[in-house]
Coordinates of C-alpha atoms (C1' of nucleotides) in Angstrom, one line a residue:
Chain A
M1 CA -17.3 -9.8 16.7
S2 CA -13.8 -8.7 17.5
T3 CA -12.1 -5.9 16.5
P4 CA -8.8 -7.1 15.2
E5 CA -5.3 -6.2 16.8
P6 CA -4.2 -2.8 15.7
S7 CA -1.7 -2.9 13.1
T8 CA 2.2 -1.9 13.0
S9 CA 2.6 -1.0 9.5
S10 CA 3.1 2.9 9.6
N11 CA 2.3 5.2 6.6
F12 CA 1.8 8.7 5.8
I13 CA -1.4 9.0 7.1
R14 CA -0.6 7.3 10.4
E15 CA 1.9 9.7 10.8
I16 CA -0.2 12.6 10.2
V17 CA -2.4 11.4 12.9
A18 CA 0.2 10.6 15.1
A19 CA 1.6 14.2 14.8
D20 CA -2.0 15.4 15.3
R21 CA -2.5 13.6 18.5
A22 CA 1.2 14.6 19.9
A23 CA 0.2 18.3 18.9
G24 CA -3.0 17.9 20.8
K25 CA -4.8 18.8 17.5
H26 CA -8.8 17.9 17.7
G27 CA -8.5 17.9 21.4
G28 CA -6.2 14.6 20.8
R29 CA -9.4 12.9 19.7
V30 CA -9.1 10.5 16.5
V31 CA -12.5 9.8 14.7
T32 CA -12.3 8.4 11.2
R33 CA -15.5 7.3 9.0
F34 CA -16.0 4.6 6.5
P35 CA -18.6 6.4 4.0
P36 CA -19.8 4.1 1.3
E37 CA -22.7 5.0 -0.8
P38 CA -25.5 2.5 -0.6
N39 CA -25.1 2.2 -4.5
G40 CA -23.4 -1.2 -4.8
Y41 CA -21.6 -4.2 -3.3
L42 CA -18.2 -3.5 -1.4
H43 CA -14.9 -4.6 -3.0
I44 CA -11.3 -5.8 -2.1
G45 CA -10.6 -1.8 -2.7
H46 CA -13.2 -0.7 0.1
A47 CA -11.3 -3.6 2.4
K48 CA -8.5 -1.1 1.9
A49 CA -10.2 1.8 3.1
I50 CA -11.9 0.0 5.8
V51 CA -8.8 -1.6 7.2
L52 CA -7.2 2.0 7.0
N53 CA -10.1 4.0 8.7
F54 CA -10.8 1.2 11.5
G55 CA -7.2 0.5 11.7
I56 CA -6.0 4.2 12.8
A57 CA -9.0 4.6 15.1
N58 CA -8.5 1.4 16.9
E59 CA -4.8 2.2 17.3
A60 CA -5.8 5.5 19.1
S61 CA -7.1 5.0 22.7
G62 CA -10.6 6.2 22.5
G63 CA -10.5 6.4 18.9
I64 CA -13.7 5.3 16.7
C65 CA -14.3 4.9 13.4
H66 CA -18.1 5.7 12.1
L67 CA -19.5 3.8 9.7
R68 CA -21.7 6.2 7.6
F69 CA -23.9 5.9 4.4
D70 CA -23.5 8.6 1.9
D71 CA -26.9 8.2 0.6
T72 CA -27.7 11.7 -1.0
N73 CA -28.7 10.4 -4.1
P74 CA -32.3 9.2 -4.3
T75 CA -31.9 7.6 -7.9
T76 CA -29.1 5.5 -7.1
E77 CA -29.3 3.8 -3.8
D78 CA -30.9 1.0 -2.4
P79 CA -31.6 -0.5 1.2
E80 CA -30.5 -3.9 0.0
Y81 CA -26.6 -2.3 -0.3
V82 CA -27.2 -0.8 3.2
Q83 CA -27.6 -4.3 4.5
A84 CA -24.9 -6.2 2.5
I85 CA -22.4 -3.4 3.1
Q86 CA -22.9 -3.8 7.1
E87 CA -22.8 -7.5 6.6
D88 CA -19.5 -7.1 4.7
V89 CA -17.9 -4.6 7.2
R90 CA -18.5 -7.1 9.9
W91 CA -17.4 -10.0 8.2
L92 CA -14.2 -8.2 7.5
G93 CA -14.1 -8.1 11.2
F94 CA -14.8 -4.4 12.1
D95 CA -17.3 -3.1 14.4
W96 CA -18.6 0.4 14.3
H97 CA -20.4 0.1 17.9
D98 CA -23.5 2.5 17.9
R99 CA -21.7 4.8 15.3
L100 CA -23.9 4.1 12.4
F101 CA -25.2 7.1 10.3
Y102 CA -27.0 8.3 7.4
A103 CA -26.1 11.3 5.4
S104 CA -29.7 11.3 5.1
D105 CA -30.1 12.0 8.6
Y106 CA -28.7 15.3 8.4
F107 CA -31.0 16.7 5.5
E108 CA -32.9 19.1 8.0
Q109 CA -29.3 20.4 9.1
L110 CA -27.9 20.9 5.9
Y111 CA -30.9 22.7 4.4
A112 CA -30.6 25.0 7.4
F113 CA -26.8 25.4 6.8
A114 CA -27.7 26.1 3.2
I115 CA -30.3 28.8 4.2
S116 CA -27.5 30.5 6.3
L117 CA -25.1 30.5 3.3
I118 CA -27.8 31.7 1.1
K119 CA -28.4 34.9 3.8
K120 CA -24.2 35.6 4.1
D121 CA -24.6 36.0 0.3
K122 CA -22.5 33.1 -0.2
A123 CA -24.8 31.1 -2.2
Y124 CA -27.3 31.6 -4.5
V125 CA -29.9 30.0 -6.8
D126 CA -29.4 29.5 -10.4
S127 CA -31.7 29.0 -13.2
L128 CA -29.6 28.3 -16.1
T129 CA -30.5 24.8 -17.6
A130 CA -27.6 21.9 -17.1
D131 CA -26.2 22.7 -20.5
Q132 CA -25.8 26.5 -19.9
I133 CA -24.1 25.7 -16.9
R134 CA -22.0 23.6 -18.2
E135 CA -21.0 26.5 -21.1
H136 CA -20.5 29.0 -18.2
R137 CA -18.1 26.6 -16.4
G138 CA -15.6 27.2 -19.1
T139 CA -12.8 24.7 -19.6
L140 CA -9.7 23.2 -18.1
T141 CA -7.8 26.1 -19.8
E142 CA -10.6 28.8 -20.0
S143 CA -12.2 30.9 -17.1
G144 CA -15.7 30.7 -16.5
R145 CA -18.4 33.4 -16.9
D146 CA -20.9 34.3 -14.1
S147 CA -24.5 33.1 -14.5
P148 CA -26.7 35.9 -15.1
Y149 CA -28.6 34.8 -11.6
R150 CA -25.6 35.2 -9.8
T151 CA -26.7 38.4 -8.7
R152 CA -30.0 37.6 -7.1
S153 CA -31.0 39.1 -4.3
V154 CA -30.6 37.4 -0.9
D155 CA -34.5 37.6 -0.4
E156 CA -35.3 36.4 -4.1
N157 CA -32.5 33.3 -3.2
V158 CA -34.4 32.5 0.2
N159 CA -37.6 32.6 -1.4
L160 CA -36.7 30.6 -4.0
F161 CA -34.9 27.9 -2.5
A162 CA -37.6 27.6 -0.3
R163 CA -40.0 26.9 -3.0
M164 CA -37.5 24.4 -4.5
R165 CA -37.8 22.6 -1.1
A166 CA -41.7 22.8 -1.3
G167 CA -41.5 21.1 -4.7
E168 CA -42.8 24.0 -6.8
F169 CA -40.4 23.4 -9.5
A170 CA -39.2 20.5 -11.9
D171 CA -36.4 18.5 -11.8
G172 CA -33.4 20.6 -13.7
T173 CA -35.0 24.1 -13.4
H174 CA -33.1 25.4 -10.5
V175 CA -30.0 24.6 -8.6
L176 CA -28.3 25.9 -5.5
R177 CA -24.9 27.1 -6.1
A178 CA -21.8 28.2 -3.7
K179 CA -20.8 31.8 -4.5
I180 CA -17.1 31.4 -4.8
D181 CA -15.2 32.0 -8.0
M182 CA -15.9 31.5 -11.6
G183 CA -12.5 32.3 -12.5
S184 CA -10.7 30.1 -10.4
P185 CA -8.3 27.9 -11.8
N186 CA -9.8 25.1 -9.8
I187 CA -12.8 23.9 -11.5
N188 CA -14.4 22.7 -8.1
L189 CA -14.6 26.1 -7.0
R190 CA -16.1 27.4 -10.0
D191 CA -19.6 28.4 -7.9
P192 CA -20.0 24.1 -7.4
I193 CA -23.5 22.9 -7.3
L194 CA -24.9 22.4 -3.7
Y195 CA -28.4 21.1 -4.2
R196 CA -30.4 20.0 -7.2
I197 CA -34.1 19.2 -7.6
R198 CA -35.0 15.5 -7.7
H199 CA -38.4 14.6 -7.5
A200 CA -37.7 10.9 -6.5
I201 CA -38.2 8.4 -3.6
H202 CA -35.4 8.4 -1.4
Y203 CA -35.3 4.9 0.2
R204 CA -35.0 6.3 3.8
T205 CA -36.7 9.8 3.7
G206 CA -39.5 8.9 0.9
T207 CA -40.9 11.8 -0.6
A208 CA -40.1 14.1 2.3
W209 CA -37.6 15.8 0.2
C210 CA -37.2 16.9 -3.3
I211 CA -34.1 18.7 -3.2
Y212 CA -30.9 16.7 -2.4
P213 CA -27.6 18.0 -1.2
S214 CA -24.4 17.2 -3.5
Y215 CA -21.4 15.4 -2.3
D216 CA -19.1 18.5 -2.1
F217 CA -21.9 19.9 0.6
A218 CA -23.1 17.1 2.4
H219 CA -19.7 15.1 3.2
P220 CA -17.8 17.8 4.7
L221 CA -20.7 19.0 6.7
S222 CA -21.4 15.2 7.9
D223 CA -17.9 15.0 8.7
A224 CA -18.2 18.2 10.9
I225 CA -21.5 17.1 12.4
E226 CA -20.1 14.0 13.4
G227 CA -16.8 15.5 14.8
I228 CA -14.8 13.5 12.3
T229 CA -11.1 14.3 13.0
H230 CA -9.2 12.8 9.8
S231 CA -11.4 12.3 6.7
I232 CA -9.5 9.8 4.8
C233 CA -10.7 9.7 0.9
T234 CA -8.8 8.8 -2.2
L235 CA -6.8 10.6 -4.6
E236 CA -9.4 12.1 -7.0
F237 CA -10.8 14.3 -4.2
E238 CA -7.8 15.9 -3.8
D239 CA -8.7 18.9 -5.8
H240 CA -12.1 19.2 -3.7
R241 CA -10.4 19.9 -0.7
P242 CA -10.4 23.6 -1.1
L243 CA -14.0 23.3 -1.4
Y244 CA -14.3 20.9 1.6
D245 CA -12.4 23.4 3.6
W246 CA -14.6 26.5 2.2
V247 CA -17.6 24.6 3.2
V248 CA -16.2 23.4 6.7
A249 CA -14.9 27.1 7.3
E250 CA -18.4 28.4 6.2
A251 CA -20.0 26.3 8.7
D252 CA -18.2 27.7 11.7
S253 CA -18.5 24.1 13.3
P254 CA -16.6 23.5 16.3
H255 CA -15.2 20.4 14.5
R256 CA -12.5 21.1 11.7
P257 CA -12.2 17.7 10.0
Q258 CA -9.1 17.2 7.7
Q259 CA -9.4 15.4 4.6
I260 CA -6.2 13.4 3.7
E261 CA -6.3 11.4 0.0
F262 CA -4.5 8.2 -0.5
A263 CA -4.4 5.8 -3.7
R264 CA -7.0 3.4 -4.3
L265 CA -6.1 -0.3 -4.6
N266 CA -5.9 -1.8 -8.3
L267 CA -5.5 -5.4 -8.7
T268 CA -4.0 -7.1 -11.6
S269 CA -6.2 -9.1 -14.2
T270 CA -9.3 -7.9 -12.6
V271 CA -11.3 -4.5 -12.4
M272 CA -12.4 -3.0 -9.8
S273 CA -14.7 0.0 -10.8
K274 CA -18.2 -0.2 -9.6
R275 CA -19.4 0.7 -13.4
K276 CA -17.3 -2.6 -14.8
L277 CA -18.2 -4.8 -12.3
L278 CA -22.3 -3.9 -12.7
E279 CA -21.5 -4.3 -16.5
L280 CA -19.9 -7.9 -15.8
V281 CA -22.8 -8.9 -13.6
D282 CA -25.8 -7.4 -16.0
K283 CA -24.0 -8.9 -19.3
K284 CA -24.1 -11.8 -17.3
L285 CA -20.5 -12.3 -18.0
V286 CA -20.3 -13.5 -14.4
S287 CA -22.8 -15.4 -12.3
G288 CA -23.7 -12.5 -9.9
W289 CA -22.3 -10.1 -7.5
D290 CA -21.1 -13.1 -5.6
D291 CA -19.2 -14.5 -8.3
P292 CA -15.9 -16.2 -6.6
R293 CA -14.0 -14.7 -9.7
L294 CA -15.0 -11.2 -8.7
P295 CA -13.1 -9.3 -6.6
T296 CA -16.0 -8.1 -4.5
L297 CA -16.1 -9.0 -0.9
K298 CA -19.2 -11.2 -1.6
G299 CA -17.2 -12.8 -4.2
L300 CA -14.2 -13.4 -2.3
R301 CA -16.0 -14.9 0.6
R302 CA -18.0 -17.3 -1.6
R303 CA -14.7 -18.4 -3.1
G304 CA -13.3 -19.2 0.3
V305 CA -11.3 -16.2 1.1
T306 CA -10.7 -15.4 5.0
P307 CA -11.4 -12.0 6.3
E308 CA -8.1 -12.6 8.3
A309 CA -6.3 -13.0 4.7
I310 CA -7.9 -9.8 3.4
R311 CA -6.9 -7.7 6.6
A312 CA -3.3 -9.1 6.3
F313 CA -2.9 -8.5 2.6
C314 CA -4.5 -4.6 3.3
E315 CA -2.1 -4.0 5.8
H316 CA 0.9 -5.4 3.6
I317 CA -0.1 -3.3 0.7
G318 CA 0.5 0.0 2.3
V319 CA -0.7 3.3 2.0
A320 CA 0.7 6.0 -0.3
K321 CA -0.1 8.5 -2.9
R322 CA 1.3 7.0 -5.9
D323 CA -0.7 4.9 -8.5
A324 CA -0.2 1.3 -7.9
I325 CA -1.3 -2.0 -9.4
V326 CA -0.6 -4.6 -6.8
E327 CA -0.2 -8.2 -8.3
M328 CA -2.8 -10.8 -7.3
Q329 CA -0.1 -12.9 -6.3
L330 CA 0.4 -11.0 -3.4
L331 CA -3.3 -11.6 -2.4
E332 CA -2.7 -15.1 -3.1
H333 CA 0.1 -15.4 -0.8
F334 CA -1.9 -14.2 2.2
I335 CA -4.6 -16.4 1.5
R336 CA -2.4 -19.4 1.5
E337 CA -0.6 -18.0 4.4
D338 CA -3.4 -18.0 6.3
L339 CA -5.5 -21.3 5.1
N340 CA -2.3 -23.3 5.3
R341 CA -2.3 -22.5 8.9
R342 CA -6.0 -23.2 9.5
S343 CA -7.3 -25.7 6.9
P344 CA -7.9 -29.3 7.7
R345 CA -6.5 -31.7 5.2
V346 CA -8.3 -34.5 3.0
M347 CA -8.0 -36.2 -0.1
A348 CA -9.6 -35.5 -3.3
V349 CA -9.1 -36.8 -6.9
L350 CA -10.3 -34.3 -9.3
R351 CA -9.7 -36.1 -12.5
P352 CA -10.1 -39.8 -11.4
L353 CA -7.6 -42.7 -12.9
K354 CA -8.7 -46.1 -11.4
V355 CA -6.1 -48.1 -9.9
V356 CA -6.6 -52.0 -9.1
L357 CA -4.2 -53.5 -6.5
D358 CA -3.8 -57.0 -7.7
N359 CA -2.2 -58.5 -5.0
Y360 CA -4.5 -56.6 -2.2
P361 CA -7.1 -59.0 -0.8
D362 CA -10.6 -58.4 -2.3
G363 CA -13.1 -57.2 0.4
V364 CA -10.7 -55.9 2.8
V365 CA -10.6 -52.5 4.2
E366 CA -8.3 -51.1 6.1
E367 CA -8.9 -47.8 8.1
L368 CA -5.4 -45.8 7.9
D369 CA -4.7 -42.8 10.2
A370 CA -4.3 -39.5 8.2
V371 CA -3.0 -36.1 9.9
N372 CA -5.6 -33.6 9.8
N373 CA -3.4 -30.5 9.9
P374 CA 0.4 -31.1 10.2
E375 CA 0.6 -27.1 11.0
D376 CA -1.4 -28.0 13.6
I377 CA -1.4 -31.0 15.7
S378 CA -4.3 -30.4 18.1
A379 CA -6.5 -30.9 14.9
G380 CA -5.6 -34.5 15.2
T381 CA -6.1 -37.1 13.0
R382 CA -9.0 -39.3 11.1
K383 CA -9.6 -42.7 9.4
V384 CA -9.3 -43.2 5.8
P385 CA -10.5 -46.2 4.2
F386 CA -8.3 -48.2 2.0
S387 CA -9.2 -51.0 -0.3
R388 CA -8.2 -52.8 -3.3
T389 CA -9.9 -50.6 -5.9
L390 CA -8.7 -47.0 -5.8
Y391 CA -8.6 -43.8 -7.8
I392 CA -5.7 -41.6 -8.4
E393 CA -5.3 -38.3 -10.2
Q394 CA -4.7 -38.8 -13.9
D395 CA -1.7 -36.2 -13.7
D396 CA 0.1 -38.4 -11.4
F397 CA 0.8 -41.4 -14.0
R398 CA 2.6 -41.0 -17.1
E399 CA 3.0 -43.7 -19.4
N400 CA 6.3 -42.2 -20.7
P401 CA 7.5 -40.1 -17.7
P402 CA 9.8 -36.8 -18.7
K403 CA 12.7 -36.2 -16.9
Q404 CA 12.2 -34.9 -13.3
F405 CA 8.6 -36.8 -13.1
F406 CA 8.5 -38.5 -9.8
R407 CA 5.4 -40.0 -9.8
L408 CA 4.0 -43.3 -11.3
A409 CA 4.7 -44.7 -14.4
P410 CA 5.1 -48.6 -15.5
G411 CA 7.4 -50.5 -13.7
R412 CA 8.0 -47.5 -11.2
E413 CA 7.0 -46.9 -7.5
V414 CA 5.3 -44.2 -5.4
R415 CA 3.9 -44.0 -2.0
L416 CA 0.2 -43.5 -1.6
R417 CA -0.5 -41.2 1.2
Y418 CA -0.8 -42.4 4.7
G419 CA -0.8 -46.2 3.2
Y420 CA 1.7 -48.1 1.2
I421 CA 4.2 -48.2 -1.6
I422 CA 2.7 -49.5 -4.9
K423 CA 4.3 -50.3 -8.0
C424 CA 2.8 -49.9 -11.8
V425 CA 2.7 -53.3 -13.6
S426 CA 0.5 -52.2 -16.4
A427 CA -1.9 -49.7 -18.1
T428 CA -4.9 -50.6 -19.6
K429 CA -5.9 -48.3 -22.7
D430 CA -9.0 -47.6 -24.4
P431 CA -8.2 -49.5 -27.9
Q432 CA -10.2 -46.7 -29.5
T433 CA -8.5 -43.5 -28.2
G434 CA -5.4 -44.8 -26.8
A435 CA -6.2 -43.0 -23.5
V436 CA -5.1 -45.1 -20.0
T437 CA -8.2 -46.2 -18.3
E438 CA -6.9 -48.3 -15.6
L439 CA -3.7 -49.2 -13.7
H440 CA -2.7 -52.6 -12.3
C441 CA -0.5 -52.1 -9.7
T442 CA 1.0 -54.4 -6.6
Y443 CA 1.4 -52.8 -3.1
D444 CA 4.4 -53.8 -0.5
P445 CA 2.7 -54.9 2.7
E446 CA 5.8 -54.1 4.3
T447 CA 5.3 -50.2 3.7
R448 CA 2.2 -49.4 5.6
S449 CA 2.5 -45.9 7.0
G450 CA 3.7 -45.8 10.5
S451 CA 4.9 -49.4 10.6
A452 CA 8.5 -49.3 12.1
Q453 CA 10.0 -52.0 9.9
E454 CA 9.9 -50.5 6.6
Q455 CA 12.1 -47.5 5.8
R456 CA 12.1 -47.4 2.1
K457 CA 12.1 -44.3 0.5
V458 CA 10.5 -43.2 -2.6
K459 CA 10.6 -40.0 -4.9
A460 CA 6.7 -39.3 -4.4
T461 CA 3.7 -39.7 -2.4
I462 CA 0.4 -39.0 -4.3
H463 CA -3.1 -38.8 -3.1
W464 CA -5.8 -41.3 -3.8
V465 CA -9.5 -42.3 -2.4
S466 CA -10.9 -45.8 -2.0
A467 CA -13.3 -46.6 -5.2
S468 CA -16.4 -48.0 -2.9
H469 CA -16.2 -45.4 -0.3
A470 CA -15.5 -42.3 -2.0
V471 CA -18.1 -39.7 -2.5
T472 CA -18.9 -37.8 -5.8
A473 CA -18.4 -34.0 -5.9
A474 CA -18.2 -31.2 -8.4
V475 CA -15.4 -28.7 -8.4
R476 CA -15.3 -25.1 -9.7
L477 CA -11.8 -24.0 -10.5
Y478 CA -11.3 -20.2 -11.0
H479 CA -8.6 -18.7 -13.3
P480 CA -8.0 -15.1 -13.6
L481 CA -11.4 -13.3 -15.1
F482 CA -8.7 -11.4 -17.4
L483 CA -5.9 -12.5 -19.5
S484 CA -4.4 -8.7 -19.1
D485 CA -2.4 -7.7 -16.1
R486 CA -3.5 -4.1 -16.5
A487 CA -7.5 -5.0 -17.4
N488 CA -8.5 -2.0 -15.0
L489 CA -6.6 0.7 -16.9
S490 CA -7.1 -0.9 -20.6
A491 CA -9.0 1.6 -22.9
E492 CA -12.3 2.3 -22.1
Q493 CA -14.3 0.8 -25.1
D494 CA -12.9 -2.6 -25.3
W495 CA -12.1 -3.2 -21.6
T496 CA -13.8 -6.6 -21.8
G497 CA -11.4 -7.5 -24.7
S498 CA -9.0 -9.6 -22.4
L499 CA -11.6 -11.3 -20.5
N500 CA -10.4 -14.9 -20.0
P501 CA -13.1 -17.2 -21.8
Q502 CA -11.7 -20.2 -19.6
S503 CA -12.0 -18.3 -16.2
L504 CA -14.3 -21.0 -14.9
E505 CA -13.7 -24.3 -15.2
L506 CA -16.4 -26.9 -13.8
L507 CA -15.3 -30.4 -13.1
T508 CA -17.9 -32.9 -12.4
G509 CA -17.5 -36.6 -11.1
C510 CA -14.5 -35.8 -8.8
L511 CA -14.1 -38.1 -5.9
V512 CA -13.4 -37.0 -2.4
E513 CA -12.9 -38.9 0.5
P514 CA -15.7 -40.2 2.8
S515 CA -15.3 -37.8 5.5
L516 CA -16.4 -35.0 3.3
H517 CA -19.7 -36.5 2.9
S518 CA -21.6 -33.8 4.7
A519 CA -19.2 -31.0 4.7
A520 CA -21.2 -27.6 5.6
P521 CA -21.3 -24.8 3.1
G522 CA -18.5 -22.3 3.7
S523 CA -16.1 -25.0 5.2
R524 CA -12.6 -24.9 4.0
F525 CA -10.4 -27.8 3.4
Q526 CA -7.0 -28.3 1.8
F527 CA -7.1 -31.0 -0.9
E528 CA -3.7 -32.5 -0.3
R529 CA -1.3 -31.6 -3.3
Q530 CA -3.9 -29.4 -5.0
G531 CA -4.8 -26.3 -3.1
Y532 CA -7.6 -24.8 -1.1
F533 CA -11.1 -25.6 -1.4
C534 CA -14.5 -24.5 0.2
V535 CA -17.9 -25.8 0.1
D536 CA -20.1 -23.5 -1.9
P537 CA -23.5 -22.6 -0.6
D538 CA -25.2 -24.4 -3.6
S539 CA -23.7 -27.8 -2.3
L540 CA -26.0 -30.5 -1.0
P541 CA -24.8 -33.6 1.2
D542 CA -25.6 -35.7 -1.9
A543 CA -24.3 -33.1 -4.5
L544 CA -21.3 -31.8 -3.3
I545 CA -19.7 -28.5 -4.8
F546 CA -16.4 -27.1 -3.9
N547 CA -14.7 -23.8 -5.2
R548 CA -11.2 -23.8 -5.3
T549 CA -10.0 -20.8 -3.4
V550 CA -6.5 -21.1 -4.6
S551 CA -4.2 -23.8 -5.6
L552 CA -1.4 -24.7 -3.8
K553 CA 2.4 -23.7 -5.2
D554 CA 2.9 -26.1 -7.7
T555 CA 6.8 -26.7 -8.4
W556 CA 6.2 -29.6 -10.9
A557 CA 4.1 -27.3 -12.9
R558 CA 6.9 -25.0 -13.2
V559 CA 9.6 -27.6 -14.0
E560 CA 7.4 -28.9 -16.6
K561 CA 6.7 -25.6 -18.0
A562 CA 10.3 -24.6 -18.0
R563 CA 11.2 -27.9 -20.0
Q564 CA 8.6 -27.0 -22.6
T565 CA 10.1 -23.4 -23.2
P566 CA 13.8 -24.2 -23.7
P567 CA 16.0 -21.2 -22.5
R568 CA 16.5 -18.3 -25.0
Chain B
rU1 C1' -2.2 24.0 -23.1
rG2 C1' -5.1 25.8 -16.7
rG3 C1' -5.2 23.5 -11.7
rG4 C1' -4.1 19.5 -8.6
rG5 C1' -0.9 15.2 -7.4
rG6 C1' 3.1 11.4 -7.9
rA7 C1' 7.7 9.1 -9.7
rU8 C1' 12.8 3.7 -5.2
rC9 C1' 14.1 -3.6 -7.5
rG10 C1' 9.5 -7.0 -12.2
rU11 C1' 5.2 -6.0 -8.3
rC12 C1' 3.9 -3.3 -3.8
rU13 C1' 6.7 -0.7 0.0
rA14 C1' 10.4 1.8 3.8
rG15 C1' 13.8 5.3 3.9
rC16 C1' 13.0 12.1 6.6
rG17 C1' 21.4 15.0 4.6
rG18 C1' 25.5 9.8 6.6
rU19 C1' 26.2 1.6 4.0
rA20 C1' 18.8 2.0 -0.1
rG21 C1' 15.8 -2.1 3.8
rG22 C1' 11.2 -5.6 3.8
rA23 C1' 7.2 -8.4 1.5
rC24 C1' 5.6 -10.8 -3.1
rG25 C1' 7.9 -12.8 -7.4
rC26 C1' 11.9 -15.5 -9.5
rC27 C1' 16.4 -18.5 -8.9
rG28 C1' 19.4 -22.0 -6.5
rG29 C1' 20.0 -25.4 -2.3
rC30 C1' 18.4 -28.1 2.3
rC31 C1' 14.3 -30.8 4.3
rU32 C1' 10.1 -33.3 3.6
rU33 C1' 5.0 -39.6 3.6
rU34 C1' 1.6 -32.9 0.3
rG35 C1' 7.0 -31.5 -5.9
rG36 C1' 2.5 -28.2 0.2
rA37 C1' 4.7 -25.7 4.5
rG38 C1' 9.6 -24.7 6.7
rC39 C1' 15.0 -23.4 6.4
rC40 C1' 19.3 -21.3 3.9
rG41 C1' 21.2 -18.4 0.2
rG42 C1' 21.0 -15.4 -4.5
rC43 C1' 18.5 -11.9 -7.7
rU44 C1' 17.3 -6.9 -9.2
rA45 C1' 15.8 -0.3 -8.0
rC46 C1' 16.4 6.0 -6.4
rC47 C1' 12.9 9.3 -13.8
rU48 C1' 16.7 12.9 -16.0
rA49 C1' 20.0 17.1 -16.0
rG50 C1' 22.4 20.9 -13.3
rG51 C1' 23.4 22.9 -8.2
rU52 C1' 24.0 23.1 -2.7
rU53 C1' 26.9 20.1 0.6
rC54 C1' 32.5 16.7 3.2
rG55 C1' 28.3 13.8 1.7
rA56 C1' 21.8 14.0 -1.9
rU57 C1' 17.1 8.6 -3.1
rU58 C1' 16.4 13.0 0.6
rC59 C1' 17.2 20.0 -0.2
rC60 C1' 17.1 23.6 -4.4
rU61 C1' 16.2 24.6 -10.2
rA62 C1' 14.9 23.1 -14.8
rG63 C1' 13.1 19.1 -17.4
rU64 C1' 10.6 14.2 -18.4
rC65 C1' 6.9 11.1 -17.9
rC66 C1' 2.1 9.4 -15.5
rC67 C1' -2.5 10.1 -12.8
rC68 C1' -6.8 12.9 -11.9
rC69 C1' -10.3 17.2 -12.5
rA70 C1' -14.8 20.5 -17.3
rG71 C1' -22.1 15.1 -13.7
rC72 C1' -27.4 18.7 -11.3
rC73 C1' -22.3 11.2 -9.7
rA74 C1' -20.0 9.7 -4.9

RNA sequence: UGGGGGAUCGUCUAGCGGUAGGACGCCGGCCUUUGGAGCCGGCUACCUAGGUUCGAUUCCUAGUCCCCCAGCCA
């Protein structure tokens, strides 16, 4: 596993880090961290944070990025996610070396620090109910009121907090709160809750604890304990920063990490929030967390997206503080760019139409040379069998070709990729439906690919497979999960309203060239003229399944669309 | 209506008082045995109003609009 090259794209956070290093702040060290809660799977929004945090650390000599599980809430977390998150980070191409941490490993230290806060009279045990605490908190425009328990003595607080830990009280009966300012205009400073009682089994600490620290308490302290220099998080934590700084200052730690916030990633025609992704999975609107339509890392991986493409995308979208929605087309661009460079080309017919070459000898099979990757000559060539009966794409024939349609039509010629120029003589139709069922063509023997004598040009080259050699496959085409670009931000109640009912299109009876017969799950190909496809994990040698990662750019589709929508 | 943030091409993003640049996208053209890729060209932006200045996207003032915060979630 190698860590990717440092990026050159700058942003305001990199500038802060560079300035801090130049000024010798934090002793010139750079230590960042990626701190997921293990309560769900990672998505491409997390990838932005991962690329940023690991990127910044990797750029600084001696810099390092920790992976820390922010596991302070026993009721939501699961070791399954701990595993999956590590896999995803590694798959993305990043390495935390031996810097794997868990907030739960700090529970004892956190507890000790809470005691010291109490002894400084900076924290107290509150015995109001959750509802009462909410009432006392005030509102956005009204000041809060002190809890009647705010003036408990230090001794009483120490005693009560110890009894909280000892398990003497039921959930919700007491909390530990910081004693800051109930009149603060910043609600986060109105005596925030530091510990709550939760009689629950923590996936790592079991029943050792029944009190758990809150994010606002555990996070800054974890950062300080690990010597994090730059604690990078998303915008919604901006007004927690004064509290973060308060906790760090009270901790008297030799390390003073600084929190820096950036805008989270939004993408058009998808959703990114854990809650919405969970709902899609729970309601079976998608097949699971690795459904290739999802922006989860597992989903993108199953779809055939490469970690390199995701990294390039994350570097190019930049990092700033303004809310933004990045177009899915930009992600697709980076996917195509990467896949174009590396994918072997093959021929696959998704919607077959039978073609008989009337003048081609029956029983003869020619092995034609096909280039594996024109972008990479070292990928070599392969043989593709050619014979009298072939299949081509239904879309590559029109009985009544529109203007600008260069492909096959009665009386017209096209080149078969790596093969011959053929001419359509007649089309057989189903007498019932009128649909074209079979084409009769003639081939020009002088035009075989690579033969020197024939210089004739035709307007189009189409892909094909030999009927008796082709392998049957199923192909899944993915379309946008949402019809609305702004699904991410649409009204809460009906956010599923713009779900695309046709986001998954299953094609069976597709015919692929024989070289694909035992293609391994996960392997990626370009189906010439169509797009990039990968072999699904469910695929078997005799029951191939391909997922379309992304289509090729389709100029003809655009031309045809423009024809149908006359200019205004 | 309190507090915290943010406004630059259609979309992301750069700019740090001196010709508003890049990428995606879109539109043309060239090339092409993938209507792919590649190459060339074009398109469109500083939220508003004042002020400071020789000069303002940048600094100041006042607005406008957008986002976040009232979990014992993170």
